[in-house]
mmCIF file of C-alpha atoms in Angstrom:
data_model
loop_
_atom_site.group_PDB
_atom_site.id
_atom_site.type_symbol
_atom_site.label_atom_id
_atom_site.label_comp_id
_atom_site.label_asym_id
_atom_site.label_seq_id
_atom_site.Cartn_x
_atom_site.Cartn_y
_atom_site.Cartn_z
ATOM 1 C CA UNK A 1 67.265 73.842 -120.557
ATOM 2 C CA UNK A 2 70.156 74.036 -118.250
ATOM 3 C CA UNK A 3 70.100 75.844 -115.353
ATOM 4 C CA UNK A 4 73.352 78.097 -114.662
ATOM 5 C CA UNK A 5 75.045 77.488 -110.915
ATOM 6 C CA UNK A 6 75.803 81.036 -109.430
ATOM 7 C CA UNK A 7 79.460 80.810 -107.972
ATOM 8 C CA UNK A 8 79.804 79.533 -104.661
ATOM 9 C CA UNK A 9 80.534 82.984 -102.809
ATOM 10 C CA UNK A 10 76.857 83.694 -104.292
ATOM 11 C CA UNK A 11 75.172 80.419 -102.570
ATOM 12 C CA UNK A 12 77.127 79.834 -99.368
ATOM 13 C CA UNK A 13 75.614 80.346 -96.359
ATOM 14 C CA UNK A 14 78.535 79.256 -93.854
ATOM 15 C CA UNK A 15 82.294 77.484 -93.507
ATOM 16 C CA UNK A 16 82.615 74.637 -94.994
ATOM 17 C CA UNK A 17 85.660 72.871 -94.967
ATOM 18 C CA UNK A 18 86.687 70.262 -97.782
ATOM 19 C CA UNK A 19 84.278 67.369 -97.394
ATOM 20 C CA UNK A 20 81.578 68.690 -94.847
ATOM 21 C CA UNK A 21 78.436 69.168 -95.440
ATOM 22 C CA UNK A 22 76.589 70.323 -92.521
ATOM 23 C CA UNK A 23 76.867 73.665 -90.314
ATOM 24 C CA UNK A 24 77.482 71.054 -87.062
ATOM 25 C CA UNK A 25 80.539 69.044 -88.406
ATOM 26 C CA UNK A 26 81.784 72.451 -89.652
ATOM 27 C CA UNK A 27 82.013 74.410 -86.444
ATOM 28 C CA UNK A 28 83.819 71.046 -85.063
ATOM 29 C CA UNK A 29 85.913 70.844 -88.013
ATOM 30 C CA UNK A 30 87.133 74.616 -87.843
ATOM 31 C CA UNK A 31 87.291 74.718 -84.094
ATOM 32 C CA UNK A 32 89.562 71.344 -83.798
ATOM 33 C CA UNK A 33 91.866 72.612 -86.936
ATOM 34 C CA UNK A 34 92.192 76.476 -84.830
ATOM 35 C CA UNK A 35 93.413 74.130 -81.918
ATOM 36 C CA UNK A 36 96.017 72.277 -83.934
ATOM 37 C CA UNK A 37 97.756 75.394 -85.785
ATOM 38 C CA UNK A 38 97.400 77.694 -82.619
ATOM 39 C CA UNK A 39 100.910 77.263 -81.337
ATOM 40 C CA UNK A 40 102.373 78.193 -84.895
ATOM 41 C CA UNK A 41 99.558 80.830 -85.597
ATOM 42 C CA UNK A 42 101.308 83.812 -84.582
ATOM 43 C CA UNK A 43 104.350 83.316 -86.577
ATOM 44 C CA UNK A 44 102.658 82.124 -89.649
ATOM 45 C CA UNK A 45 100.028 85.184 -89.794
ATOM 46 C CA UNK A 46 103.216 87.372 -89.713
ATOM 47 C CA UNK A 47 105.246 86.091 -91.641
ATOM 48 C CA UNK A 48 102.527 84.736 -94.605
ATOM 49 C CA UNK A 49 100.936 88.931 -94.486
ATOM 50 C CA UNK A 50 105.008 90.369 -94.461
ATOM 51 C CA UNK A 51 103.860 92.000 -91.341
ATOM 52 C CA UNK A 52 100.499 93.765 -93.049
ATOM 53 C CA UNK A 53 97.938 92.314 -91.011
ATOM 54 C CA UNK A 54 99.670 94.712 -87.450
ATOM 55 C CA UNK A 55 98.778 97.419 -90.244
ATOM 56 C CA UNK A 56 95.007 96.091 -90.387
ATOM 57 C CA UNK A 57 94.417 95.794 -87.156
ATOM 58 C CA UNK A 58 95.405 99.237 -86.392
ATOM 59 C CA UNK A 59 94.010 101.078 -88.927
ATOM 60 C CA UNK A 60 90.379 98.830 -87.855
ATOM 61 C CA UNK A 61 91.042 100.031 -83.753
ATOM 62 C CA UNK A 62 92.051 103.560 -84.966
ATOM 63 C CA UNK A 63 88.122 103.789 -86.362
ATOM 64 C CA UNK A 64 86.565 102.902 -83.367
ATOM 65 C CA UNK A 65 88.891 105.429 -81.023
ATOM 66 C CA UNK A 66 85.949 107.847 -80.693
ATOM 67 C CA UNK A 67 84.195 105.072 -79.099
ATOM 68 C CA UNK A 68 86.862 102.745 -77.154
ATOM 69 C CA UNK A 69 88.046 106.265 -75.413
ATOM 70 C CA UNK A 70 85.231 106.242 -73.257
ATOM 71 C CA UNK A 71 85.476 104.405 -70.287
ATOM 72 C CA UNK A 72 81.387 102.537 -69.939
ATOM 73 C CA UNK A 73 82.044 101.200 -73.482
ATOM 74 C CA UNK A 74 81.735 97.281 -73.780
ATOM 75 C CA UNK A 75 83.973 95.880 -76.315
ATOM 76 C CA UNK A 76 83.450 92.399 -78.006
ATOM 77 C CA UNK A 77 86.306 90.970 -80.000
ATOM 78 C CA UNK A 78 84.721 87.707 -81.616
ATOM 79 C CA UNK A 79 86.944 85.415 -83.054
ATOM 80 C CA UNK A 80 89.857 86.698 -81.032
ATOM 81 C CA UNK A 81 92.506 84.305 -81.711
ATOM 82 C CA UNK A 82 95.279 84.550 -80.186
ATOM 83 C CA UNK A 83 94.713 88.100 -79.617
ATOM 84 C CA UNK A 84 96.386 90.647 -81.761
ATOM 85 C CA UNK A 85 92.794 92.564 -82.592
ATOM 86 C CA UNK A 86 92.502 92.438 -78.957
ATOM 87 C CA UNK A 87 95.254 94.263 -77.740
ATOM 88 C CA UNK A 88 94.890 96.874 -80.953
ATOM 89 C CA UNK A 89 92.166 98.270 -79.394
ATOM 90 C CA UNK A 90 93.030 97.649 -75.729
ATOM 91 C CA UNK A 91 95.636 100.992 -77.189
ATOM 92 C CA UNK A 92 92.513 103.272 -77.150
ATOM 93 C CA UNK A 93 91.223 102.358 -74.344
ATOM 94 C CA UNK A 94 91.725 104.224 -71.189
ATOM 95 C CA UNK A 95 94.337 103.439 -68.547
ATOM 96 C CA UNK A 96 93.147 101.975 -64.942
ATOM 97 C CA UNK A 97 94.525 99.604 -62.559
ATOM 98 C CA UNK A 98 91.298 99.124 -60.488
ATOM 99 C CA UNK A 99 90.028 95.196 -60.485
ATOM 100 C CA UNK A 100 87.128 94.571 -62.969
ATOM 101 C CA UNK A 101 83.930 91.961 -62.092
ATOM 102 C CA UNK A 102 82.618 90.576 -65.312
ATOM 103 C CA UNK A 103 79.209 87.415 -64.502
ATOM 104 C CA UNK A 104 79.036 85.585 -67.449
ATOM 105 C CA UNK A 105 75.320 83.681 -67.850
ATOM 106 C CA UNK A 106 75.160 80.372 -66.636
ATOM 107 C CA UNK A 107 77.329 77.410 -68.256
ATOM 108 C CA UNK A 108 79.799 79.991 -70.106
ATOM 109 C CA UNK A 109 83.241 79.127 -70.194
ATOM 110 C CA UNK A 110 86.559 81.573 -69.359
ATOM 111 C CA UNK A 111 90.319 80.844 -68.739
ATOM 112 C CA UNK A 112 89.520 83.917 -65.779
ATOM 113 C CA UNK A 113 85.982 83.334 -65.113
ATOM 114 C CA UNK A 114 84.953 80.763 -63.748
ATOM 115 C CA UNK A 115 82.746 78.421 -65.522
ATOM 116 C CA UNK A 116 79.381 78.282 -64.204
ATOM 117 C CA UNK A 117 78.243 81.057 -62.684
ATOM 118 C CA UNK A 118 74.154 82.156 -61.538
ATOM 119 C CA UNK A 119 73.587 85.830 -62.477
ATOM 120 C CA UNK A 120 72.322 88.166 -65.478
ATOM 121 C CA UNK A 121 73.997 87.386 -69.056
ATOM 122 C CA UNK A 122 76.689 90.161 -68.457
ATOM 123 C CA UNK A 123 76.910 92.826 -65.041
ATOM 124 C CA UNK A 124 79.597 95.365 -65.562
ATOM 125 C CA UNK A 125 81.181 96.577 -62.355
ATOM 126 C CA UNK A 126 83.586 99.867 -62.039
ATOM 127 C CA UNK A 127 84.965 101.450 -64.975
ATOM 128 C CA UNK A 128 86.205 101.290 -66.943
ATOM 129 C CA UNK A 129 84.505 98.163 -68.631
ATOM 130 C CA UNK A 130 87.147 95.461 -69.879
ATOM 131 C CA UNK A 131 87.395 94.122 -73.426
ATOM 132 C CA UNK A 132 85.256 90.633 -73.905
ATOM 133 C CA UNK A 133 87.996 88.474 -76.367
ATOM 134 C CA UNK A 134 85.452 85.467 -77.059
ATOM 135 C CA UNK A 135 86.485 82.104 -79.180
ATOM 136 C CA UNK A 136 85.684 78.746 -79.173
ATOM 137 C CA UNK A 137 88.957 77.634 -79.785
ATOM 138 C CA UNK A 138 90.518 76.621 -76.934
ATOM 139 C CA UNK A 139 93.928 76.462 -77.648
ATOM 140 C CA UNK A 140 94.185 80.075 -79.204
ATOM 141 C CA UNK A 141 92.328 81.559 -76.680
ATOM 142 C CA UNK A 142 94.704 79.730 -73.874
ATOM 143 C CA UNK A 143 97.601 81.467 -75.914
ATOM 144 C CA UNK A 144 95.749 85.086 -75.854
ATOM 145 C CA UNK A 145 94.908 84.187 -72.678
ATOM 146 C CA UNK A 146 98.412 84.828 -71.829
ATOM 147 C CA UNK A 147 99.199 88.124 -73.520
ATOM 148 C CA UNK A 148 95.504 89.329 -71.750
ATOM 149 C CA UNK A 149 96.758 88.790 -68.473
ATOM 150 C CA UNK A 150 98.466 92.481 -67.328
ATOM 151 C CA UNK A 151 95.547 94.354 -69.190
ATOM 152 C CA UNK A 152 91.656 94.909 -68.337
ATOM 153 C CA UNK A 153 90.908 92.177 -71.096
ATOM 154 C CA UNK A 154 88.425 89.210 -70.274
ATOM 155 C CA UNK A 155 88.707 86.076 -72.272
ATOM 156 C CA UNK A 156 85.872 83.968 -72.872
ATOM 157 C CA UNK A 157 85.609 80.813 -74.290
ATOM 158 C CA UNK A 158 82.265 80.418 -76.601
ATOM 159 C CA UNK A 159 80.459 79.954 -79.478
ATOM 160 C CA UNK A 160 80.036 82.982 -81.509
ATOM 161 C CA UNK A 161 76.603 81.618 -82.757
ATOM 162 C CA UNK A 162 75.155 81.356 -78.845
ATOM 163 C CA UNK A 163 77.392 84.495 -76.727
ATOM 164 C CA UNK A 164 76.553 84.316 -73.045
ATOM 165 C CA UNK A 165 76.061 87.828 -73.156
ATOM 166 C CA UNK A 166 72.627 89.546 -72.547
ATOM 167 C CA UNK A 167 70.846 91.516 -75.389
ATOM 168 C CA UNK A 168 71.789 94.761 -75.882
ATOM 169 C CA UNK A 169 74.289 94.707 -73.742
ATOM 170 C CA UNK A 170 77.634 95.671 -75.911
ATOM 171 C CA UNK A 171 78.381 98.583 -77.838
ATOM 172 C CA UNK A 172 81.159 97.957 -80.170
ATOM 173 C CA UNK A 173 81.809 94.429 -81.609
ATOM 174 C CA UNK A 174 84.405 93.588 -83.806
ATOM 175 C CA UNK A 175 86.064 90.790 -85.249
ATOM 176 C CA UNK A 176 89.343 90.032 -87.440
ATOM 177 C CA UNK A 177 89.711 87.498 -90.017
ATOM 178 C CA UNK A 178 86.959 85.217 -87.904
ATOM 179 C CA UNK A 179 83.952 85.968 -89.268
ATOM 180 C CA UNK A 180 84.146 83.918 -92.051
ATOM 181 C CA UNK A 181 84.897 80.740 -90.319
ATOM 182 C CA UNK A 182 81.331 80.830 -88.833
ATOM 183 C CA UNK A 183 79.274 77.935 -89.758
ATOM 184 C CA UNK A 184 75.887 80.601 -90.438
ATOM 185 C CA UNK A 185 76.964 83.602 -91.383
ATOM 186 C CA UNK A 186 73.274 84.898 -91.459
ATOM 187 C CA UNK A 187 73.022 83.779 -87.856
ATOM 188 C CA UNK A 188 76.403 84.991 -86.836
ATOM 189 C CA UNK A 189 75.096 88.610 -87.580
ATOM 190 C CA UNK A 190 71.912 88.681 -86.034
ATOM 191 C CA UNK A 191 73.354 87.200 -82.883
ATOM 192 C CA UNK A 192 75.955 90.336 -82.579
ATOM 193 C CA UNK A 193 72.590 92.344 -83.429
ATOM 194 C CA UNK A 194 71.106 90.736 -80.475
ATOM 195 C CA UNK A 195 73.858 91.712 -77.987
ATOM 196 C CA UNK A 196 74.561 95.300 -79.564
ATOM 197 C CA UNK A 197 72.675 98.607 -77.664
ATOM 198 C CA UNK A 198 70.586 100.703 -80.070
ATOM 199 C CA UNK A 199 73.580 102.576 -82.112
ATOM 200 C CA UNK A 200 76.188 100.184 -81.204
ATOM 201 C CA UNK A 201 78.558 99.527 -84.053
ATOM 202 C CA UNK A 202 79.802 96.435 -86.044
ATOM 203 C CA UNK A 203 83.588 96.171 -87.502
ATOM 204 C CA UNK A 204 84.071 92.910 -89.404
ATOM 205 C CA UNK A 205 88.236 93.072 -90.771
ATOM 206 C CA UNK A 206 87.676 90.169 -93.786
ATOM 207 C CA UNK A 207 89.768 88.456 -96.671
ATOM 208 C CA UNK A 208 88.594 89.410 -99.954
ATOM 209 C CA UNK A 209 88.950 88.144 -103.305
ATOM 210 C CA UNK A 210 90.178 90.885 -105.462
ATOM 211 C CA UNK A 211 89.487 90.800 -109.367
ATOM 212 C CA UNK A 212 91.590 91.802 -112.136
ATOM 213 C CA UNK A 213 94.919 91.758 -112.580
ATOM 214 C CA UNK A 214 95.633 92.129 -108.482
ATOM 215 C CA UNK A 215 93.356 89.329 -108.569
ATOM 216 C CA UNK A 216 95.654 87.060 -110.625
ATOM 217 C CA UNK A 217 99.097 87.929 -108.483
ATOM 218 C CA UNK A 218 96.614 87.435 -105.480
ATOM 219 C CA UNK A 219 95.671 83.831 -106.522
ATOM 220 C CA UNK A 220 99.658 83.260 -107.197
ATOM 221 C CA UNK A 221 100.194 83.833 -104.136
ATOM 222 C CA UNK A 222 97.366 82.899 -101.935
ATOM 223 C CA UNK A 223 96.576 79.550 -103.676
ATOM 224 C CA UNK A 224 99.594 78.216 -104.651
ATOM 225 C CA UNK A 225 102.268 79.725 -102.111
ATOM 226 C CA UNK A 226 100.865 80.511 -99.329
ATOM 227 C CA UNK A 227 99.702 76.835 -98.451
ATOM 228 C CA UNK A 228 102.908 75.482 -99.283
ATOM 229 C CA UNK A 229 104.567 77.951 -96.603
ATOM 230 C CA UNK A 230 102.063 77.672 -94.322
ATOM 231 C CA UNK A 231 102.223 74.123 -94.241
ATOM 232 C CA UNK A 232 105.963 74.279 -93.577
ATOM 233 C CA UNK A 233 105.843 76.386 -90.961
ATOM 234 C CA UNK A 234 102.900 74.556 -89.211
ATOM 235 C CA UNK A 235 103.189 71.097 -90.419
ATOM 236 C CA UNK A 236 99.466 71.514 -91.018
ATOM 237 C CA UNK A 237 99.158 71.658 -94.713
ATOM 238 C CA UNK A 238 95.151 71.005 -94.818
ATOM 239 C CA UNK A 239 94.656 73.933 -92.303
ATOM 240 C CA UNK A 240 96.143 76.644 -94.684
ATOM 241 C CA UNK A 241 94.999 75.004 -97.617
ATOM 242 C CA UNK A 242 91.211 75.416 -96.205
ATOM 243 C CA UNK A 243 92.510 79.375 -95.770
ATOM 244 C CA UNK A 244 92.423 80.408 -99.343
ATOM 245 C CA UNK A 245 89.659 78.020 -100.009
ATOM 246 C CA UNK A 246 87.800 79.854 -97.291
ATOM 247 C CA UNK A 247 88.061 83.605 -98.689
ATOM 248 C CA UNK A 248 87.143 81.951 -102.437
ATOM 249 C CA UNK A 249 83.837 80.834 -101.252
ATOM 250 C CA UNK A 250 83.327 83.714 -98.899
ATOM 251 C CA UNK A 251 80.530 86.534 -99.601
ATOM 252 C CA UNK A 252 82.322 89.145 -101.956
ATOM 253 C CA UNK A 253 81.564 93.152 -100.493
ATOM 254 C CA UNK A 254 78.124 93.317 -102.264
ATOM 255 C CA UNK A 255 76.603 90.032 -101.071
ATOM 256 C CA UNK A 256 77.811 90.253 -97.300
ATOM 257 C CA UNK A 257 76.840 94.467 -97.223
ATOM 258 C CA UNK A 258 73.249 93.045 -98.478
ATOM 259 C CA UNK A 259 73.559 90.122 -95.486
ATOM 260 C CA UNK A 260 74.586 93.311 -92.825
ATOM 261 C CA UNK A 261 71.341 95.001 -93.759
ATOM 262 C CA UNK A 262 69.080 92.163 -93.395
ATOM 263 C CA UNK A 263 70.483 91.357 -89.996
ATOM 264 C CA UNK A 264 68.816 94.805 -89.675
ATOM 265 C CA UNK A 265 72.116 96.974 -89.245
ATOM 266 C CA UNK A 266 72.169 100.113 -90.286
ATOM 267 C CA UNK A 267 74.578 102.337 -92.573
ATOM 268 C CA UNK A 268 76.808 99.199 -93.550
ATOM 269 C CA UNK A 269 80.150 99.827 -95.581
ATOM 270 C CA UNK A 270 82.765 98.241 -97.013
ATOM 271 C CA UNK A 271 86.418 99.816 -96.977
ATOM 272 C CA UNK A 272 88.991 97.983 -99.208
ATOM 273 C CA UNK A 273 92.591 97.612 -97.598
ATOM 274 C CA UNK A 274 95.601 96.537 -99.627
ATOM 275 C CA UNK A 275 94.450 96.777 -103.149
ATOM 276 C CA UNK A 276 91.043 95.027 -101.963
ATOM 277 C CA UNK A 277 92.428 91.400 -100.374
ATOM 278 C CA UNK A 278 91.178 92.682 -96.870
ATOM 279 C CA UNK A 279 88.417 95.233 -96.194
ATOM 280 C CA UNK A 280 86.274 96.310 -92.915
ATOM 281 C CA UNK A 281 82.661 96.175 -93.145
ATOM 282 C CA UNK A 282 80.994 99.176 -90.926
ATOM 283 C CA UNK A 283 77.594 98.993 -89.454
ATOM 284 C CA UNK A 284 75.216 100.363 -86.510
ATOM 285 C CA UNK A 285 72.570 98.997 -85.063
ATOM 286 C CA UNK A 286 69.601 101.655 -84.898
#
């Protein structure tokens, strides 16, 4: 009696890239193909979405406004890129020109901080707090790194499985089109459980697979043009070949709300953008 093999977006547990098989050579895989594509990034993203994703980020920051408008909140963008999510909600933040003091825990690594520092996980001084942007792609965060540098924005280079941050010490953590390049996704959420305060929220902006007939002009586009552009415009055809591959063998809405709750989150949701190929999953930490 055969046994019937539930699609991959069913089994998978983390990125894997064509021909890895463990979570380790993953992370280095991802992180090493983020450095290679990062100077082209920004103009491929654009011009691959027609401009959509400035509409995703937006409408994402525009949901947290009740909570980026007050000046104590600690923001986490994971998976920051090159920094568009960033600076989306940096626009409902409030204005200050005082200097900010962020102490990292020991060994973490920042384009402003410096490297190695003693002191708690994270120590907040005057208001109010900056915006953590945290990758562990060098490259992309050396290119946000740039745009940061007028604003009250800290960049941190890191893994998003081990943040240098101290538990529940953040209250709003988000993270754009990242998430699913994590090599544990199971572990990727209860990490950001660990650092969120009692009540903090989650915002996780994610490709999704649409069904259906959108489904079918979706996989016209995403699988069979898309790589071909994005190659062209990068000269990296493997890294936007892994893209769509990515989002096929991500967690559709029902699986990943099911993960959210048993990283022991709170009210999780799932709102479809753009006929359901992006959505933002909602939670809180109670």
């Amino acid at each position: 009696m055969s046994t019937e093999i539930k699609p991959e977006h069913e089994r998978s547990t983390g990125a894997r890239p064509a021909g890895v098989t463990t979570e380790q050579a993953a992370a280095a895989n991802v992180q090493q193909m983020f450095d290679t594509i990062a100077p082209t990034y920004d103009r491929a993203n654009h011009l691959l979405s027609a401009g959509i994703d400035h509409w995703w980020w937006w409408r994402t920051a525009r949901l947290f406004r009740p909570i980026l408008q007050h000046p104590e909140t600690v923001t986490l963008d994971l998976c920051c890129g090159t920094g568009d999510m960033t600076l989306a909600l940096l626009k409902h933040r409030p204005k200050s020109h005082q200097k900010r003091s962020v102490i990292l825990s020991e060994g973490a690594h920042s384009p402003i901080v410096s490297a190695e520092v003693e002191g708690p996980a994270v120590a907040l001084q005057s208001k109010p707090a900056p915006i953590l942007a945290v990758d562990f792609s060098h490259q992309m965060l050396s290119l946000g790194a740039k745009k940061f540098a007028p604003h009250n924005i800290v960049p941190i280079e890191a893994d998003a499985l081990h943040l240098p941050l101290a538990d529940a010490s953040v209250d709003l953590v988000t993270s754009a089109f990242g998430f699913r390049n994590l090599a544990n996704y199971e572990e990727g959420l209860a990490e950001l459980h660990r650092i969120l305060r009692p009540g903090g929220q989650l915002g996780i902006l994610e490709c999704n697979q649409p069904e259906g007939f959108t489904g079918a002009l979706y996989n016209l586009y995403f699988k069979t043009i898309l790589p071909k552009l994005g190659g062209l415009i990068s000269g990296k055809p493997a890294a936007y070949s892994y893209l769509p591959a990515s989002v096929e063998r991500f967690p559709r809405p029902p699986r990943m709300l099911q993960l959210i709750k048993n990283a022991g989150f709170t009210d999780a949701t799932w709102t479809s953008y753009t006929f359901g190929t992006a959505g933002l999953y909602h939670a809180t930490k109670s």
